[in-house]
Coordinates of C-alpha atoms in Angstrom, one line a residue:
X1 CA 45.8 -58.0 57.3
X2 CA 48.1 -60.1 55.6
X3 CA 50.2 -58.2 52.8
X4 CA 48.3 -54.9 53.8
X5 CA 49.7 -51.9 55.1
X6 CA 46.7 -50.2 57.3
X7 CA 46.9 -46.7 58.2
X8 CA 44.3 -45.0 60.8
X9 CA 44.5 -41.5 61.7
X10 CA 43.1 -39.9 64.9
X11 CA 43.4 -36.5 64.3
X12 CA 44.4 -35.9 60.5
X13 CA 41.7 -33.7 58.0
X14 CA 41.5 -32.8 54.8
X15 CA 41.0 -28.1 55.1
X16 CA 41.5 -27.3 51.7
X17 CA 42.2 -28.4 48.0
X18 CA 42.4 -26.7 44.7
X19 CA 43.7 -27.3 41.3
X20 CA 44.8 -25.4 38.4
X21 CA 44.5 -26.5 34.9
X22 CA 46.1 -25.3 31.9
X23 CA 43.6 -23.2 29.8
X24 CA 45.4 -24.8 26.2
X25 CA 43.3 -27.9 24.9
X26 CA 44.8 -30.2 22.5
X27 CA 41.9 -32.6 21.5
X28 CA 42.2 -36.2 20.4
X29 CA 41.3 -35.2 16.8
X30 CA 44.1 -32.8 17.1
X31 CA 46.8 -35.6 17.7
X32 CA 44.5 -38.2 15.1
X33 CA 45.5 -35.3 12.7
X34 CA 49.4 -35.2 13.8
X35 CA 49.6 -39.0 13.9
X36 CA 47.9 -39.6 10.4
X37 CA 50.4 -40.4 8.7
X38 CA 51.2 -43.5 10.9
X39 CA 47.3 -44.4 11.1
X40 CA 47.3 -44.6 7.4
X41 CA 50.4 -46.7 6.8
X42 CA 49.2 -49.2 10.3
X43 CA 46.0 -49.6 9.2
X44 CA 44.4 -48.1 12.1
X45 CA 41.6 -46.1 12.3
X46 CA 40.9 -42.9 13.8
X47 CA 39.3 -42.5 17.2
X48 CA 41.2 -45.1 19.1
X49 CA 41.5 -42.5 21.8
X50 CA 38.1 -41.5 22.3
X51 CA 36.6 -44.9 21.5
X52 CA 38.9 -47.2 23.9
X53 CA 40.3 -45.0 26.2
X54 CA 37.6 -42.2 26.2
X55 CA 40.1 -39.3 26.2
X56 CA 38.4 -36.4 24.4
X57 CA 41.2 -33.9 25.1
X58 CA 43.7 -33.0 27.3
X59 CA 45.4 -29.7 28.3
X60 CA 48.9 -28.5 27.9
X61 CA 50.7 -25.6 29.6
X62 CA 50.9 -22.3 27.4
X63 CA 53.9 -20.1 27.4
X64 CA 55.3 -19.2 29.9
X65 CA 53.7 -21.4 32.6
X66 CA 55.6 -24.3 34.5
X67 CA 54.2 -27.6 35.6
X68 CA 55.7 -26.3 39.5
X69 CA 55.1 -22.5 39.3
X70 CA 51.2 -24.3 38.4
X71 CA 51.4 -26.3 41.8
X72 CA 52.7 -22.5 43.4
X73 CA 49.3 -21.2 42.4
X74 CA 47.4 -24.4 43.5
X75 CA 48.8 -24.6 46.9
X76 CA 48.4 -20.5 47.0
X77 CA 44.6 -21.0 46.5
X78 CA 44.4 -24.1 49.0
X79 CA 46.4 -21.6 51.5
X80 CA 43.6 -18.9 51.1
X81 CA 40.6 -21.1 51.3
X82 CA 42.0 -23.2 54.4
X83 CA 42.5 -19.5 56.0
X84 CA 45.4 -21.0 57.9
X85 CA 48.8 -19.0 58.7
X86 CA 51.6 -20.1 56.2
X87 CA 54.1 -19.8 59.1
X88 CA 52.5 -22.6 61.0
X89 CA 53.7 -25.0 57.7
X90 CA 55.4 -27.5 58.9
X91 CA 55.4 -30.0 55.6
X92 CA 55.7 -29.8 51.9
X93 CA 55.7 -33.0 49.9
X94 CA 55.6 -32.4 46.1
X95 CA 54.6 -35.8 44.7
X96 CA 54.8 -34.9 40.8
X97 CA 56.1 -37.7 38.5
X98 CA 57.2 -34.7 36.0
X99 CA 60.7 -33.0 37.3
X100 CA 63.4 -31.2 35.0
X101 CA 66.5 -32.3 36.7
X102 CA 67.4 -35.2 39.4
X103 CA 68.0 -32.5 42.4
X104 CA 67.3 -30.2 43.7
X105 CA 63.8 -32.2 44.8
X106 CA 60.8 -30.2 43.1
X107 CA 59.8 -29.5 46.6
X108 CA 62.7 -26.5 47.1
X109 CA 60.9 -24.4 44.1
X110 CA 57.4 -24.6 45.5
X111 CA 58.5 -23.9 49.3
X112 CA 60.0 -21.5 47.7
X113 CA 57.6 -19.8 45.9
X114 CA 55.0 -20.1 48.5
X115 CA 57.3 -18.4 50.9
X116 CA 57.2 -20.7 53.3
X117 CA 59.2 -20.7 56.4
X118 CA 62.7 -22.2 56.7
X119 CA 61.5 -24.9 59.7
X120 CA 58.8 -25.9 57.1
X121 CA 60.1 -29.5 55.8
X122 CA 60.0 -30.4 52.2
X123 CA 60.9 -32.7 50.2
X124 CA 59.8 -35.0 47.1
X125 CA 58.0 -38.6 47.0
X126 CA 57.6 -40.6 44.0
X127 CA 55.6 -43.1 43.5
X128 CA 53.8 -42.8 40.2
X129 CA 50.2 -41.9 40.2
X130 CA 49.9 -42.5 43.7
X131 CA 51.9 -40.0 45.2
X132 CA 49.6 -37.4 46.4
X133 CA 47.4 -40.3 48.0
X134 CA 51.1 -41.2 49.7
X135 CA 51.7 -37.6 50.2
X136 CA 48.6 -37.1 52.5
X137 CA 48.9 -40.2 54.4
X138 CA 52.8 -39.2 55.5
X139 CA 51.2 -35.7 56.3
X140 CA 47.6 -37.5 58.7
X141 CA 50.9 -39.6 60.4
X142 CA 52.5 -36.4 61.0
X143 CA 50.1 -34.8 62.4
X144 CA 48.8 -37.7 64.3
X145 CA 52.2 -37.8 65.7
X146 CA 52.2 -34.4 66.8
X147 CA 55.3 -33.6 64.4
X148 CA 53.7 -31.0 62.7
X149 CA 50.6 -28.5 63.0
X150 CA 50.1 -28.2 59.0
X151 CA 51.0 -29.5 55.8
X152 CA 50.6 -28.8 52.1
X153 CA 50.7 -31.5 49.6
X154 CA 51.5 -30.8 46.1
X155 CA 51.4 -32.4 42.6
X156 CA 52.1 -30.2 39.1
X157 CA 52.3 -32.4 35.7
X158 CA 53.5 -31.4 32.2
X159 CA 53.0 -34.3 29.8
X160 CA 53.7 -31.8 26.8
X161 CA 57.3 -33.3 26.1
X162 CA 56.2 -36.9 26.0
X163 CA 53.2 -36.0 24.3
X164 CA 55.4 -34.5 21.6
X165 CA 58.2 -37.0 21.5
X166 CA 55.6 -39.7 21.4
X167 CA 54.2 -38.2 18.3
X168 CA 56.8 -37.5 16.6
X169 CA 58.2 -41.4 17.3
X170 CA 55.2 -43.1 16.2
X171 CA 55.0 -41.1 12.8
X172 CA 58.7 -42.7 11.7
X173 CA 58.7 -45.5 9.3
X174 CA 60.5 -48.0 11.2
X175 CA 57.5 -48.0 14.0
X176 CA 55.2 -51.5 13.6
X177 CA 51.4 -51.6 14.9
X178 CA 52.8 -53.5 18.3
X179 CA 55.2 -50.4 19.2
X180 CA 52.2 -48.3 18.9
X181 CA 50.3 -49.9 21.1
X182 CA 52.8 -50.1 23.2
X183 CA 53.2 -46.1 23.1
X184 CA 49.6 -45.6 23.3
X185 CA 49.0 -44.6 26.7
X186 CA 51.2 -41.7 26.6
X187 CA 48.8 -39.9 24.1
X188 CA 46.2 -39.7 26.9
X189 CA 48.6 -38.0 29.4
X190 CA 47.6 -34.6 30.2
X191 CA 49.4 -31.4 32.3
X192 CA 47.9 -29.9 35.3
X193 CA 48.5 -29.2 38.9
X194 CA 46.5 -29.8 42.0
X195 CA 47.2 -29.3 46.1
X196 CA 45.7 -30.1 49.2
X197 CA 46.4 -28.9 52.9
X198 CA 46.1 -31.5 55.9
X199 CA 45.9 -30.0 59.5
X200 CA 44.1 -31.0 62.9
X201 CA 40.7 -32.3 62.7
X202 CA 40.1 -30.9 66.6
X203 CA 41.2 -27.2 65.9
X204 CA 39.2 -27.2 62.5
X205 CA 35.8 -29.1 63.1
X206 CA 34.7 -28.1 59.9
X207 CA 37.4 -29.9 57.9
X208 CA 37.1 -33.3 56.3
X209 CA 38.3 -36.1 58.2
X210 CA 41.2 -38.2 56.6
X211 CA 39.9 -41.8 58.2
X212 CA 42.5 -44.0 56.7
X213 CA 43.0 -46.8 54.6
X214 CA 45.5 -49.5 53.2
X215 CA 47.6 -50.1 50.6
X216 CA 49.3 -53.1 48.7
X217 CA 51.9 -54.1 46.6
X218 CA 52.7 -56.2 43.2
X219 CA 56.2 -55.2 42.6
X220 CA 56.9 -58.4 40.2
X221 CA 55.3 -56.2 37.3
X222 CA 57.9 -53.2 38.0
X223 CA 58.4 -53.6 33.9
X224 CA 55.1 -53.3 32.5
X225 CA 54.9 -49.4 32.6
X226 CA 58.2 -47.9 32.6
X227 CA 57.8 -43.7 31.6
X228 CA 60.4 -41.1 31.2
X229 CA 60.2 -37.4 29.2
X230 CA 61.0 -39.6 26.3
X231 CA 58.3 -41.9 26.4
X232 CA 55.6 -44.1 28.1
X233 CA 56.2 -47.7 27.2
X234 CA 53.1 -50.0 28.3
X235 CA 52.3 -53.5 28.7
X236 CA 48.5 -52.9 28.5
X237 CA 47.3 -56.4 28.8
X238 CA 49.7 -56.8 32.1
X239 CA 49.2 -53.7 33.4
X240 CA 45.4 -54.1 33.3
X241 CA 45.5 -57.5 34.6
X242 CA 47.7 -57.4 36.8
X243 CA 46.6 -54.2 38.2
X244 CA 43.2 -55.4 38.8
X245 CA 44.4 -58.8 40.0
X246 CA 46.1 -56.3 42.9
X247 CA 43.1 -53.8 43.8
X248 CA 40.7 -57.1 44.0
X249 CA 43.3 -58.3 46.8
X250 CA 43.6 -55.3 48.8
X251 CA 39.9 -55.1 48.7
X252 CA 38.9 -58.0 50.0
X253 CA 41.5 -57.9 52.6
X254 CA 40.4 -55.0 53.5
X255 CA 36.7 -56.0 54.5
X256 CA 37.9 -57.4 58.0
X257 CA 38.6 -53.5 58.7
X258 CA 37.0 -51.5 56.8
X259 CA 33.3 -50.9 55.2
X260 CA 33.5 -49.4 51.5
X261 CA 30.9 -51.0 50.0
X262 CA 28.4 -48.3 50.1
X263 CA 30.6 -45.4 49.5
X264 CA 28.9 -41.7 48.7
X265 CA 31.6 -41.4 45.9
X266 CA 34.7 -43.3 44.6
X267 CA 37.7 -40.8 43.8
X268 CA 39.4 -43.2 41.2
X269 CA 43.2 -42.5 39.7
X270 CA 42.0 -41.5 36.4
X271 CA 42.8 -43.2 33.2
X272 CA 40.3 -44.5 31.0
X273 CA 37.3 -45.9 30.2
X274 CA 38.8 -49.7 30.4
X275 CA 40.4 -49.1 33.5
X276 CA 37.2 -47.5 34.5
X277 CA 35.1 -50.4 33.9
X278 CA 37.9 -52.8 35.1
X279 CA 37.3 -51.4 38.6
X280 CA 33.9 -50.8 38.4
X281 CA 33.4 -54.9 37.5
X282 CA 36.3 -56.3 40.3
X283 CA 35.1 -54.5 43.0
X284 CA 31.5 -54.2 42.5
X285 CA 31.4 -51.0 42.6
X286 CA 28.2 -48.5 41.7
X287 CA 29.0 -46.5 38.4
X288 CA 27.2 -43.7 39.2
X289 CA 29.2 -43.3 42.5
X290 CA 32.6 -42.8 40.1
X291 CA 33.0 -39.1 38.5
X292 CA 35.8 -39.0 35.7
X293 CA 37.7 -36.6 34.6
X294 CA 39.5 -38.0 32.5
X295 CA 37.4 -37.4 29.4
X296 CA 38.2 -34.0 29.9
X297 CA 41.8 -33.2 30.8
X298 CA 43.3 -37.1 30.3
X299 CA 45.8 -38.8 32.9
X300 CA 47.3 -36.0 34.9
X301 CA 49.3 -38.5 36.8
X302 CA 49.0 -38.4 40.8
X303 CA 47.5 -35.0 40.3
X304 CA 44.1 -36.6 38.8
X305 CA 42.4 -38.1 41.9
X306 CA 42.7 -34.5 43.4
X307 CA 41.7 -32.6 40.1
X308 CA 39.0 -35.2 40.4
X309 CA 38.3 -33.9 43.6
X310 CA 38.5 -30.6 43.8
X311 CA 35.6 -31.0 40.4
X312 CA 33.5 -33.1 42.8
X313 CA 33.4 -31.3 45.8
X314 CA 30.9 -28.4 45.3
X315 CA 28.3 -31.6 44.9
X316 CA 29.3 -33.4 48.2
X317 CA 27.5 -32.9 51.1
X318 CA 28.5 -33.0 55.1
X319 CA 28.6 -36.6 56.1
X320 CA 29.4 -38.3 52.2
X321 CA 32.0 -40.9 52.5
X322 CA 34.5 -40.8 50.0
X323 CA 36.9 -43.2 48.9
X324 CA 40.5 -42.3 47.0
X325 CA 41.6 -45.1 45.5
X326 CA 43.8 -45.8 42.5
X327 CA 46.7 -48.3 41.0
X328 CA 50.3 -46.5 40.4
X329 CA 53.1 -47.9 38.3
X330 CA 55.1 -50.2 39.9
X331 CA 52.5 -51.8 40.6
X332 CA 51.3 -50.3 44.0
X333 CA 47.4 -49.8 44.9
X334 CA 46.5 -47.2 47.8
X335 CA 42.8 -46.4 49.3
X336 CA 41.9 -43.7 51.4
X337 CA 38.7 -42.7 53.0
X338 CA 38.0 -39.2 53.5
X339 CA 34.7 -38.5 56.2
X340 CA 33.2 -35.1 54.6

C-alpha cells in the first residue's frame, strides 16, 4: 500500500492485560471552580469540558503512588492472569509519554520492580498516544521472529503536573481567550497506568490473536500539539483536521488488505467527544461498536486504548473482532486488529 506500513503476525497473541487507575477523582466542576476566575474575566462559561469535550472527571495519583510504580502493579496483575513464568521475559517496552528525567529509560524502574531477569530486554518508545499500540506490534515481530518467547508492554501516565501548571497559567492576567483554547486540551488529561503481555499464539490457544494492521504518517503537522510537564499547547482546528484527513487515508488504503468494516468493537485512542464523532463520521464507523472511557478517567495518553480495553473485555466474546486504532501527536495513526 502506498504510504502504509503493514504489519502481519503469524504467531503473535494478546494473554493478558490489566490496568490500574488512581482511586483520586478530580471532576470537571472541580477545575470550572479553580479556573473561575479566568472564566469570569474571558467571558466563558462553565461546562466547556463536559459540553465539548465530554470529560466528566479524571483521576490523579494520591500520595505516595507513582505514575511507574502504577505500571509495576499493572504488569504484576497481567503476569498473574497470563500465568506465565516471569523468567521466560524476554521484552519490556514502557511506552509512557510521562518520565521524570531524560535517562535512565522508564523501562529500567519497571524491569526492575517486576523483577525481571537480567537477559529480559527493555527499553522505552515514544511516540505519543500511540506507543503501547507501537509497543505490541515490536513485541508480535519479535515473537514472530523467534527473538523472544514473552513480552510485557507497559504504559503509566501522571498528568497531575500539567494539570496544575495549566491551571495555575490560565488564571494570570496576561492570558487572552485564544491562549486558553489553545491550553485547553491539557485540562482533559488524566493519570493512570495499564499493561499488556504478548506471547505465542501456538503454546497458548486460548489467547487473543494479534492479526496486524498498518500505520501512517502526517509528520508536516509535527507543531500542532507540542506537550511537556509545563503544558499542552494545541492547534485544535489542525489537529482535528488534519488528524482525520490522515486516519481517512490509511483507511481506505487499507481496504485492499484488510476488512474492518464490520468490526465487533472499535478500541479508539481516547479523547473526546469531537474526536469521537470525527472518527465515527470519516470512517463510517457504527457508534455503538465504540466504548469510551474517556468520560470517565479523561485522555490517559497511550495508556487509554488499553484502559479502554481492559474495561471492555469482560463483555467480549470468543471470536469478536476488535480494532485498536487511534491518532498520536506528531501526527502518526496506527490500527491493529486483535482476533478474540
Amino acid at each position: 500500500m502506498s504510504g502504509n506500513a503493514t504489519s502481519r503476525h503469524r504467531n503473535a497473541a494478546l494473554l493478558a492485560l490489566a490496568s490500574t487507575t488512581p482511586d483520586r477523582v478530580t471532576t470537571s466542576a472541580d477545575i470550572d471552580r479553580r479556573l473561575a476566575p479566568a472564566l469570569k474575566r474571558l467571558r466563558l462559561p462553565r461546562g466547556l469540558l463536559q459540553r465539548v469535550a465530554g470529560v466528566h472527571e479524571r483521576r490523579n495519583w494520591a500520595d505516595g503512588q507513582t505514575f511507574d510504580g502504577a505500571a509495576v502493579a499493572a504488569a504484576e496483575k497481567a503476569l498473574a492472569e497470563s500465568g506465565i513464568d516471569r523468567r521466560e521475559v524476554g521484552l519490556l517496552v514502557n511506552t509512557s509519554v510521562t518520565r521524570k528525567h531524560l535517562e535512565p529509560s522508564v523501562a529500567v524502574r519497571i524491569h526492575h520492580g517486576l523483577g525481571l531477569p537480567s537477559s529480559a530486554v527493555n527499553f522505552d518508545i515514544a511516540n505519543a498516544c500511540l506507543g503501547f499500540v507501537n509497543g505490541m506490534n515490536l513485541a508480535a515481530q519479535l515473537i514472530d521472529a523467534g527473538q523472544i518467547k514473552y513480552a510485557v508492554v507497559v504504559a503509566g501516565e501522571d498528568a497531575d503536573d500539567i494539570q496544575d501548571n495549566t491551571i495555575e497559567r490560565l488564571i494570570g492576567d496576561d492570558i487572552t481567550r485564544a491562549d486558553f483554547m489553545q491550553e485547553f486540551a491539557s485540562l482533559t488529561l488524566g493519570s493512570g497506568a495499564a499493561a499488556a503481555v504478548v506471547g505465542p499464539a501456538d503454546a497458548h490457544p486460548e489467547g487473543h490473536r494479534i492479526l496486524g494492521g498498518v500505520t501512517r504518517a502526517a509528520t508536516q503537522f509535527h507543531d500542532v500539539c507540542v506537550g511537556s510537564v509545563e503544558g499542552m499547547y494545541t492547534d485544535t482546528r489542525a489537529l482535528l483536521e488534519g488528524g482525520m484527513e490522515l486516519v481517512l487515508a490509511a483507511w481506505t488504503e487499507a481496504r485492499h488488505e484488510w476488512d474492518w468494516a464490520a468490526m465487533d468493537r472499535y478500541i479508539l485512542h481516547q479523547v473526546s467527544d469531537v474526536h469521537t464523532k470525527a472518527i465515527v463520521k470519516a470512517a463510517g464507523l457504527d457508534r455503538s461498536r465504540i466504548p469510551t472511557t474517556y468520560g470517565r478517567f479523561g485522555n490517559v495518553g497511550p495508556a487509554s486504548i488499553p484502559i479502554t480495553l481492559a474495561h471492555e473485555a469482560s463483555s467480549l466474546e470468543p471470536g469478536d473482532r476488535l480494532l485498536l486504532m487511534g491518532v498520536g501527536s506528531g501526527l502518526n495513526t496506527a490500527m491493529m486488529e486483535i482476533a478474540w
